[in-house]
mmCIF file of C-alpha atoms in Angstrom:
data_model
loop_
_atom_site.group_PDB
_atom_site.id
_atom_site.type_symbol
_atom_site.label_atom_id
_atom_site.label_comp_id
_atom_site.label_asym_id
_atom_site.label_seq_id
_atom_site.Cartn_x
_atom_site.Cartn_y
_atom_site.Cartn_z
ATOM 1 C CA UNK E 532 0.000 0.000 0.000
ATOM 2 C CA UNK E 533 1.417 3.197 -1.167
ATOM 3 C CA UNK E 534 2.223 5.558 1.668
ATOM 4 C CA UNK E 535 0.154 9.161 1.813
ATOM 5 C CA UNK E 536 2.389 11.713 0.542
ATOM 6 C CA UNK E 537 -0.265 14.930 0.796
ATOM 7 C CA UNK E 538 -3.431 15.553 3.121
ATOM 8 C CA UNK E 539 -3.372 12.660 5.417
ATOM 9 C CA UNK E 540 -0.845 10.964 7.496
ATOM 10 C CA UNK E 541 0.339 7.322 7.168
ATOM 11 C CA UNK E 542 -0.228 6.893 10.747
ATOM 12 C CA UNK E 543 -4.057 7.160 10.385
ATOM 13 C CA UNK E 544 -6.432 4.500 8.816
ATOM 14 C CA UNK E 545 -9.717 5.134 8.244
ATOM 15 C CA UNK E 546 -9.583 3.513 5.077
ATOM 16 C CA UNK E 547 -9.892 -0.401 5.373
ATOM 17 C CA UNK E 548 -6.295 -0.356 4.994
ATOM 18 C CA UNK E 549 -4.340 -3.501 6.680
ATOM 19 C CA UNK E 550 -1.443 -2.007 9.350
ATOM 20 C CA UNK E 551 1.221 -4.866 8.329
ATOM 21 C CA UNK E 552 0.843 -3.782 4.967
ATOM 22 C CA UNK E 553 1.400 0.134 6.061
ATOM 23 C CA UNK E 554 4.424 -0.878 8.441
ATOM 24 C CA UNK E 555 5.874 -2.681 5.171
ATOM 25 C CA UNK E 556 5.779 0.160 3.177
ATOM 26 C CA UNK E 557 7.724 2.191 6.036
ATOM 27 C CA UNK E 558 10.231 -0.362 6.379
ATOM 28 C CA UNK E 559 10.868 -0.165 2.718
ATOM 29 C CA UNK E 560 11.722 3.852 3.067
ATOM 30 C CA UNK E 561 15.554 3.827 2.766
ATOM 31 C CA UNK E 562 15.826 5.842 6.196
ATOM 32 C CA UNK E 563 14.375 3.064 8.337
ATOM 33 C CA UNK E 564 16.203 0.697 6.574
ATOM 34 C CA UNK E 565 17.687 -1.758 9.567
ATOM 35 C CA UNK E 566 15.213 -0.593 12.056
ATOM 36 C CA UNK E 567 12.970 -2.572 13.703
ATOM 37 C CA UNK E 568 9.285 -1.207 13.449
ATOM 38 C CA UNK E 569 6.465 -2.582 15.902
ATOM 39 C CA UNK E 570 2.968 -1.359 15.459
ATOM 40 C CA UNK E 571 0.177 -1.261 17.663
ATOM 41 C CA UNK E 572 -3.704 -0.029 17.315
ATOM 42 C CA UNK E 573 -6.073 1.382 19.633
ATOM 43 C CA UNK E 574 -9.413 -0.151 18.620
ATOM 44 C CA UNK E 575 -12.016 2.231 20.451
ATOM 45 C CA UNK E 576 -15.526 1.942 18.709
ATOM 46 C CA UNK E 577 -16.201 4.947 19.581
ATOM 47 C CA UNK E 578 -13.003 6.902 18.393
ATOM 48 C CA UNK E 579 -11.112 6.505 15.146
ATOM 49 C CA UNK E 580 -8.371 3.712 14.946
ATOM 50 C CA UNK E 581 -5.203 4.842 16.038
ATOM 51 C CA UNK E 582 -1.552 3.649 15.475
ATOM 52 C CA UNK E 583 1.585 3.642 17.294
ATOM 53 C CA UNK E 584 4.732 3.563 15.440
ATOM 54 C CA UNK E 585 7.656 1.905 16.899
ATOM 55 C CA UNK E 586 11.019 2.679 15.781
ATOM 56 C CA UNK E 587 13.972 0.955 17.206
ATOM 57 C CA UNK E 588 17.227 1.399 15.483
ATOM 58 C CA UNK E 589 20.200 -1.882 15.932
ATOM 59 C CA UNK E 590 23.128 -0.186 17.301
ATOM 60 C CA UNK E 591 25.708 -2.713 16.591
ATOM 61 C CA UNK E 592 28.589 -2.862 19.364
ATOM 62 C CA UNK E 593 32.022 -2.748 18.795
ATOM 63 C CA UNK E 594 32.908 -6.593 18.574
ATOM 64 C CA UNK E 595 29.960 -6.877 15.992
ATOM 65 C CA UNK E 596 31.632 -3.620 13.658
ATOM 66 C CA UNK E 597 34.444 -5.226 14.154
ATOM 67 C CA UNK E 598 33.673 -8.704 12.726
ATOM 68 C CA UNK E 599 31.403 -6.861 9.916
ATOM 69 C CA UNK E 600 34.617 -4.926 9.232
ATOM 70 C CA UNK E 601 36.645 -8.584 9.192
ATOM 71 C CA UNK E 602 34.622 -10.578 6.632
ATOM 72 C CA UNK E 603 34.548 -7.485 4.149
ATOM 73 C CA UNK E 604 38.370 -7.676 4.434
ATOM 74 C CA UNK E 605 38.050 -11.258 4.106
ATOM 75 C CA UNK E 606 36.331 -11.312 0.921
ATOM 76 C CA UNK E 607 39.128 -9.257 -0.470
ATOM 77 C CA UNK E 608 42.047 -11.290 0.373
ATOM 78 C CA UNK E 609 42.868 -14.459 0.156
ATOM 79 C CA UNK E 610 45.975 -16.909 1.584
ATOM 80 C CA UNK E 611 47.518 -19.089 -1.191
ATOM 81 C CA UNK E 612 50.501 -21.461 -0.739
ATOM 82 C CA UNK E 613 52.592 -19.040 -2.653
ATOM 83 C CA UNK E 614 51.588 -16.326 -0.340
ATOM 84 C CA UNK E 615 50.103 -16.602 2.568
ATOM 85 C CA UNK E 616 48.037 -14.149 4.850
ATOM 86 C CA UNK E 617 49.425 -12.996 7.884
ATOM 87 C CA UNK E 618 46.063 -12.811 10.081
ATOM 88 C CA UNK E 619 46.151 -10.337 13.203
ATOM 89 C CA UNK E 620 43.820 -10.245 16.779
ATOM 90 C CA UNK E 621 44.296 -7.973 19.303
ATOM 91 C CA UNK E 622 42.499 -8.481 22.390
ATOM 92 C CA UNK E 623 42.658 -6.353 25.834
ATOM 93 C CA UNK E 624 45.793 -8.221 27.444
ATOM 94 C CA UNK E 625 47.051 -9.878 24.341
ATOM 95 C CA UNK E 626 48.071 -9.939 20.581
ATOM 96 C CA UNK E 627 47.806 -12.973 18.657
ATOM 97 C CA UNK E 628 49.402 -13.513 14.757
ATOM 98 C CA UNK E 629 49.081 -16.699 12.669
ATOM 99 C CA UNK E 630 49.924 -17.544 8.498
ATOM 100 C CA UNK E 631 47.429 -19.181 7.087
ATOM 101 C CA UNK E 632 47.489 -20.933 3.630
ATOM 102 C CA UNK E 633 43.742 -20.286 3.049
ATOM 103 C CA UNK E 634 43.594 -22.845 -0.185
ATOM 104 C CA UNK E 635 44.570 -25.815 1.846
ATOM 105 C CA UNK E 636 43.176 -24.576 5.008
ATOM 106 C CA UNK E 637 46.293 -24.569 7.302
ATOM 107 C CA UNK E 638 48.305 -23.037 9.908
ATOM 108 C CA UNK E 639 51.290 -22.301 8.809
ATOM 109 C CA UNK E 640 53.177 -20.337 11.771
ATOM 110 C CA UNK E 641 51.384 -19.271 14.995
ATOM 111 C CA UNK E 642 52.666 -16.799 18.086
ATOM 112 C CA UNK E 643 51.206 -14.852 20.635
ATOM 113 C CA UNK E 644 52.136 -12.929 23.958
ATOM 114 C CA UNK E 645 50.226 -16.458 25.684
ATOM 115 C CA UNK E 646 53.159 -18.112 24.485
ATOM 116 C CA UNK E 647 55.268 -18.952 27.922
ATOM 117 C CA UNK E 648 58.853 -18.551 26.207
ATOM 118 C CA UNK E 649 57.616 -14.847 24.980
ATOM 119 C CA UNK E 650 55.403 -14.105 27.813
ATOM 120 C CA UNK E 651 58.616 -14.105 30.111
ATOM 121 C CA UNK E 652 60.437 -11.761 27.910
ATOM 122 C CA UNK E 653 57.624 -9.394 28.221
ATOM 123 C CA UNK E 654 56.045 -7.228 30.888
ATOM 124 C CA UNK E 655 52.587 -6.714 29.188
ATOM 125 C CA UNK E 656 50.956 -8.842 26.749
ATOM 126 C CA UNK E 657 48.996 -5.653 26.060
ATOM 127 C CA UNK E 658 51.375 -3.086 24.443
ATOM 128 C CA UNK E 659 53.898 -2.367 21.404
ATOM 129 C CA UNK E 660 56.750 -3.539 22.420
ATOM 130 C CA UNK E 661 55.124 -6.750 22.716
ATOM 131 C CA UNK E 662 53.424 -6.866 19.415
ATOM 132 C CA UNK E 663 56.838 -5.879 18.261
ATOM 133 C CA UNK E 664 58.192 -9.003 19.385
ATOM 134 C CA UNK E 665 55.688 -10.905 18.556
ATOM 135 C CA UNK E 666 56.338 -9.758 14.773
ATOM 136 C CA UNK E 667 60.215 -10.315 14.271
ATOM 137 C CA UNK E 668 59.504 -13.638 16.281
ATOM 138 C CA UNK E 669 57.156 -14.706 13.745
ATOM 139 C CA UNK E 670 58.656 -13.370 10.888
ATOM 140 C CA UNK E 671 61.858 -15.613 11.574
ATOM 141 C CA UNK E 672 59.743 -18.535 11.919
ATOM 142 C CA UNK E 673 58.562 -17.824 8.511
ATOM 143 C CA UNK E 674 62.230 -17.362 6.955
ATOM 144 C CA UNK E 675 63.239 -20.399 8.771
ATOM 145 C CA UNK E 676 60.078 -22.213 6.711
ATOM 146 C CA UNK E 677 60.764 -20.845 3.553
ATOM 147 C CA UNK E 678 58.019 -17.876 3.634
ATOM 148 C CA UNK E 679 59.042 -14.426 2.967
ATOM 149 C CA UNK E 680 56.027 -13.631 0.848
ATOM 150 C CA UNK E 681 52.650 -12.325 3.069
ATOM 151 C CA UNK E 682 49.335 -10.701 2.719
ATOM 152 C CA UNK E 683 48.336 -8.878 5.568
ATOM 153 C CA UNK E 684 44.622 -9.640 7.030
ATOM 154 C CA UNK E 685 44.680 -6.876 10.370
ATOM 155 C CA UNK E 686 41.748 -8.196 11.129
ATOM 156 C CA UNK E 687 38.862 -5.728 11.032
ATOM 157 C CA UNK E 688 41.054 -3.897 13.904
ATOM 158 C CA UNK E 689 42.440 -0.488 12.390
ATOM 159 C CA UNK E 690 45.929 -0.433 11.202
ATOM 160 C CA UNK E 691 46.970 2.215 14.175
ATOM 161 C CA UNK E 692 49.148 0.962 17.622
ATOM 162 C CA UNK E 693 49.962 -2.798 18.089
ATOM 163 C CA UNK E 694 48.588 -3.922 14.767
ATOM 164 C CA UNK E 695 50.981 -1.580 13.095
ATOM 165 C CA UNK E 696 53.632 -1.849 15.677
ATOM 166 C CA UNK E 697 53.581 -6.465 14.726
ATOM 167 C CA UNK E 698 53.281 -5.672 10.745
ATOM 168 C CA UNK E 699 55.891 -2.776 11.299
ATOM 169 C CA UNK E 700 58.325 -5.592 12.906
ATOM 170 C CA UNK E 701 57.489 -8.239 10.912
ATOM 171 C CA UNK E 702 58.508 -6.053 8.030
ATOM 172 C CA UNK E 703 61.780 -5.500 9.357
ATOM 173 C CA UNK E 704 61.991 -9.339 10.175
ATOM 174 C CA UNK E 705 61.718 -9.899 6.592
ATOM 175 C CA UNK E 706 58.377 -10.418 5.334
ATOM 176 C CA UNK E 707 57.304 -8.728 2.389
ATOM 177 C CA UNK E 708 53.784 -7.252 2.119
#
């Protein structure tokens, strides 16, 4: 059902309109697109039918942007044998890095501040220095395994602080990306 433009307002049916067909057309206006609408009538015989209009907007939370912002990367690149992709997460107290040969579906180097041998090199899991580490670590586990070829995935996390600190260190291990 077409929405009123002129004269009347969408929110009032006298006509023998049907109000799922109404809250369709409002959900299909491009500025309550991913909004969840909710109506509800007041059905008074005595007074004309009245509707309430709901509109709740999804506020996503970081870890969901985050993720959204991981599988567009995701669809862009791609591990192969020849060159595999160096995949980055940070978390609160810790930074974790891993190749991956996305073709055959394996892990080709891993490290991470939970490692014990690093972890008692390093004060905090949670800063630069320590992603620093962690990159020239695992970049000379890669040159010992005959990768010196990466793409980097940062992992939906922006390329600022300990995800550029690792991929800065890992570049001056040796990897190329």
């Amino acid at each position: 059902t077409p929405i009123p433009t002129t004269g009347e307002s969408p929110f009032s049916h006298t006509r023998s309109t049907s109000l799922h067909s109404t809250m369709e057309a409002l959900a299909a206006r491009s500025s309550l697109a991913g909004c969840r609408l909710s109506l509800s009538a007041t059905t008074k015989a005595s007074a004309p039918q009245r509707v309430a209009l709901t509109v709740e907007s999804k506020t996503l939370t970081r870890t969901e942007r985050n993720r959204a912002r991981h599988k567009a990367i995701r669809n862009k690149i791609k591990g192969t044998t020849e060159r595999p992709r160096l995949a980055v997460f940070r978390s609160n107290n810790h930074i974790h890095a891993q190749v991956i040969d996305d073709s055959a579906g394996h892990t080709l180097a891993a490290l991470s501040t939970v490692n014990p041998a690093l972890r008692e090199e390093l004060a905090s899991g949670a800063n630069k220095e320590a992603a620093e580490a962690v990159g020239k670590k695992l970049a000379s586990m890669c040159l010992e395994r005959g990768i010196d070829t990466v793409v980097f995935d940062r992992g939906g996390f922006q390329y600022h602080g300990r995800v550029k600190a690792l991929a800065e260190a890992a570049r001056e291990g040796g990897l190329v990306f």
